[in-house]
PDB file of C-alpha atoms in Angstrom:
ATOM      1  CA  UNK A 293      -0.935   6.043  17.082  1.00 91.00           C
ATOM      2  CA  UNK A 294      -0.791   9.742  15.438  1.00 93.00           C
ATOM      3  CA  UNK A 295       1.180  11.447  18.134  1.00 94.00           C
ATOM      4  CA  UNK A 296       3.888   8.621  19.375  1.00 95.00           C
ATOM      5  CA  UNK A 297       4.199   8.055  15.228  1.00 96.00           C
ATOM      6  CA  UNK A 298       4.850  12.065  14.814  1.00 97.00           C
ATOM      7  CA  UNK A 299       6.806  12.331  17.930  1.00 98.00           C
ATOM      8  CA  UNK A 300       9.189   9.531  16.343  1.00 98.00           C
ATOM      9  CA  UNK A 301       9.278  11.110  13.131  1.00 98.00           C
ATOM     10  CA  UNK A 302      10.574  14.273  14.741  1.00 97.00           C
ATOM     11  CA  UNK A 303      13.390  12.669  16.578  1.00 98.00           C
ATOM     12  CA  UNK A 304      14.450  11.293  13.066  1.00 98.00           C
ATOM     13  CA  UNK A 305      13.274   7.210  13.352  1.00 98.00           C
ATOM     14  CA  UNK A 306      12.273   6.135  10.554  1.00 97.00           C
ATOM     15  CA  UNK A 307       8.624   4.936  11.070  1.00 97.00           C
ATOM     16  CA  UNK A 308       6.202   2.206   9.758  1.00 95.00           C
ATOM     17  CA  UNK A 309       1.956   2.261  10.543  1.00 95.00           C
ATOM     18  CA  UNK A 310       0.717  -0.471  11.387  1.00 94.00           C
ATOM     19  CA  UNK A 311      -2.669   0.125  10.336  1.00 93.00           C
ATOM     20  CA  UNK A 312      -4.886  -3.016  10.710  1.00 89.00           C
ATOM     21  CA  UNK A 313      -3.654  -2.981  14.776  1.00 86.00           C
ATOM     22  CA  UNK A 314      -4.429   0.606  15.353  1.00 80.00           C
ATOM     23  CA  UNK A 315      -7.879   2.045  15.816  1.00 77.00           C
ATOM     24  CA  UNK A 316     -10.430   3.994  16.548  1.00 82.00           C
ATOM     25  CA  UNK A 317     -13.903   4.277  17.253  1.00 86.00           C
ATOM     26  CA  UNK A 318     -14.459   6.626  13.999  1.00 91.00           C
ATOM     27  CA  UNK A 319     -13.623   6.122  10.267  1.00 91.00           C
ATOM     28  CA  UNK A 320     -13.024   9.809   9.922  1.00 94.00           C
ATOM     29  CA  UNK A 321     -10.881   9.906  12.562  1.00 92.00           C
ATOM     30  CA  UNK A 322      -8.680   6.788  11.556  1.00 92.00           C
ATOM     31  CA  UNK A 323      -8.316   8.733   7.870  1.00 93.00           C
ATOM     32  CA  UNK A 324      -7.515  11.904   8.969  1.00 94.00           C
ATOM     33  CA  UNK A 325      -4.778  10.361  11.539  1.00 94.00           C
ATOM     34  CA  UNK A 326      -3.341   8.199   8.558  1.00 95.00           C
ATOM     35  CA  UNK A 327      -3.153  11.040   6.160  1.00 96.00           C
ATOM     36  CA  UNK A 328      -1.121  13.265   8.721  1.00 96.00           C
ATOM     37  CA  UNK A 329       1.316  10.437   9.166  1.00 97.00           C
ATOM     38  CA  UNK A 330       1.912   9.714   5.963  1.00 97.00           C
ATOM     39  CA  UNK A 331       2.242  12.784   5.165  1.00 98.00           C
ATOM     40  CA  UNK A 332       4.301  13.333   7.895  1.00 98.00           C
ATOM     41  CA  UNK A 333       6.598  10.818   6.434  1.00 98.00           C
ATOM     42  CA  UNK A 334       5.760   7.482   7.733  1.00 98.00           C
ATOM     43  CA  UNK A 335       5.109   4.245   6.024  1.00 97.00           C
ATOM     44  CA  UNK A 336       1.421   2.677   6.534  1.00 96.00           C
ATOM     45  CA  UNK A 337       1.189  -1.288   6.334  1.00 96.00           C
ATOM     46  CA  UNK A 338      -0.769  -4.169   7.023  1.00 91.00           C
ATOM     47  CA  UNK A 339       0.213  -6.569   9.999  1.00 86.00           C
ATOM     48  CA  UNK A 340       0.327  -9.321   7.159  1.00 84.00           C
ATOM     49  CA  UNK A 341       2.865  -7.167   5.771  1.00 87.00           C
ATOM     50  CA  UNK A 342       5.159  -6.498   8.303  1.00 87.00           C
ATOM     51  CA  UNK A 343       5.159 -10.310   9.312  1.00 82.00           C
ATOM     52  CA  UNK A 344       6.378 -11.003   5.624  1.00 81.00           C
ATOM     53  CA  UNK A 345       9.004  -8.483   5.707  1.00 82.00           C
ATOM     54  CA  UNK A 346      10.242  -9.483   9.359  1.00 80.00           C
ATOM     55  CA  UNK A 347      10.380 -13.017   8.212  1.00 78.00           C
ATOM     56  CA  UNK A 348      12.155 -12.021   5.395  1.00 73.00           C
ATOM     57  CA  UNK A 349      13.316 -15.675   3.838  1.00 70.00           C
ATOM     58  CA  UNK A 350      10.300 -17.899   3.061  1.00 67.00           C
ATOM     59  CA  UNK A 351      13.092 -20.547   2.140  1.00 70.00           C
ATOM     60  CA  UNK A 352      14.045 -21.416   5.905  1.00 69.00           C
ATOM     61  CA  UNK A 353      11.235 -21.536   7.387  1.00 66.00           C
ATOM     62  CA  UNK A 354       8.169 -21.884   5.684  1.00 68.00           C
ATOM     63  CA  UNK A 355       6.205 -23.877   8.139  1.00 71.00           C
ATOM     64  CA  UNK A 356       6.717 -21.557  11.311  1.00 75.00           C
ATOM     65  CA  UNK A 357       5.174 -18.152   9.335  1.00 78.00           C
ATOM     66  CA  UNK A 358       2.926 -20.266   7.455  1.00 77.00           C
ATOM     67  CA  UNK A 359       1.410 -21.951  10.085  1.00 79.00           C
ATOM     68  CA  UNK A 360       0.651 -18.467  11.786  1.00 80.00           C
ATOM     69  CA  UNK A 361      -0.798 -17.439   8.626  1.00 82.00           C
ATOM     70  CA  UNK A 362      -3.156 -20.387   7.793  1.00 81.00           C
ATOM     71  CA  UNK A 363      -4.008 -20.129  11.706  1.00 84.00           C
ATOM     72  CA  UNK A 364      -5.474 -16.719  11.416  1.00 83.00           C
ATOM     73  CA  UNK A 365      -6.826 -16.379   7.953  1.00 83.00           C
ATOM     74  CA  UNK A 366      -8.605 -18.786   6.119  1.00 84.00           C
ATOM     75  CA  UNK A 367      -8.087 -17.848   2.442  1.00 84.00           C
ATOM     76  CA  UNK A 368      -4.353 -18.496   3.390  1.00 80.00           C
ATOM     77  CA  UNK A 369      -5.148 -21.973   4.814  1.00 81.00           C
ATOM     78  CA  UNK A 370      -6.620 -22.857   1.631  1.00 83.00           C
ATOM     79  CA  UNK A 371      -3.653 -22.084  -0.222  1.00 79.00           C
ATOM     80  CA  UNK A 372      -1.184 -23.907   2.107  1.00 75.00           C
ATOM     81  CA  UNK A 373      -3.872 -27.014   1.937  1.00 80.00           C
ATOM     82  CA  UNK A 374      -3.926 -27.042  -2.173  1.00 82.00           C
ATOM     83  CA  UNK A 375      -0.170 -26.336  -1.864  1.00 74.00           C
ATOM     84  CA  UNK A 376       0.433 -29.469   0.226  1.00 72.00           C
ATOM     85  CA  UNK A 377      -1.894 -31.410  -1.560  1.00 76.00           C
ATOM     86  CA  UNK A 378      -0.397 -35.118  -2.969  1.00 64.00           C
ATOM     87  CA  UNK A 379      -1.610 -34.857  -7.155  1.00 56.00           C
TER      88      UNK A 379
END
């Protein structure tokens, strides 16, 4: 991720990290690579956040982005069960 996230940088794209789908076999390694990109200039996120801000309006479609949610984490399913939930 480093080197195609510097080499980016360098041409003047403006660059976002996904950090939760890029690793490595070593926690020192993963740190030092995030700290040179971000220091480099780029922005590190979650996959969970870059979903939200691709979807960007919950109000048209808050089935298709929640389902994909509740699919693949279950603390979110729980939510979109209590929030569906008859009273």
């Amino acid at each position: 991720m480093a080197f195609p996230a510097l080499s980016a940088l360098e041409a003047g794209y403006e660059v976002f990290v996904v950090t939760d789908a890029s690793g490595t076999f070593n926690l020192t390694t993963r740190q030092a690579a995030w700290l040179r990109v971000q220091a480099a200039g780029a922005q590190l996120m979650s996959w969970f956040g870059v979903a939200c801000e691709l979807h960007r309006d919950w109000r048209n479609d808050i089935e298709g982005l929640g389902r994909l949610f509740s699919n693949h984490l279950p603390a979110y399913r729980n939510l979109i069960t209590s929030f569906g939930a008859k009273k």
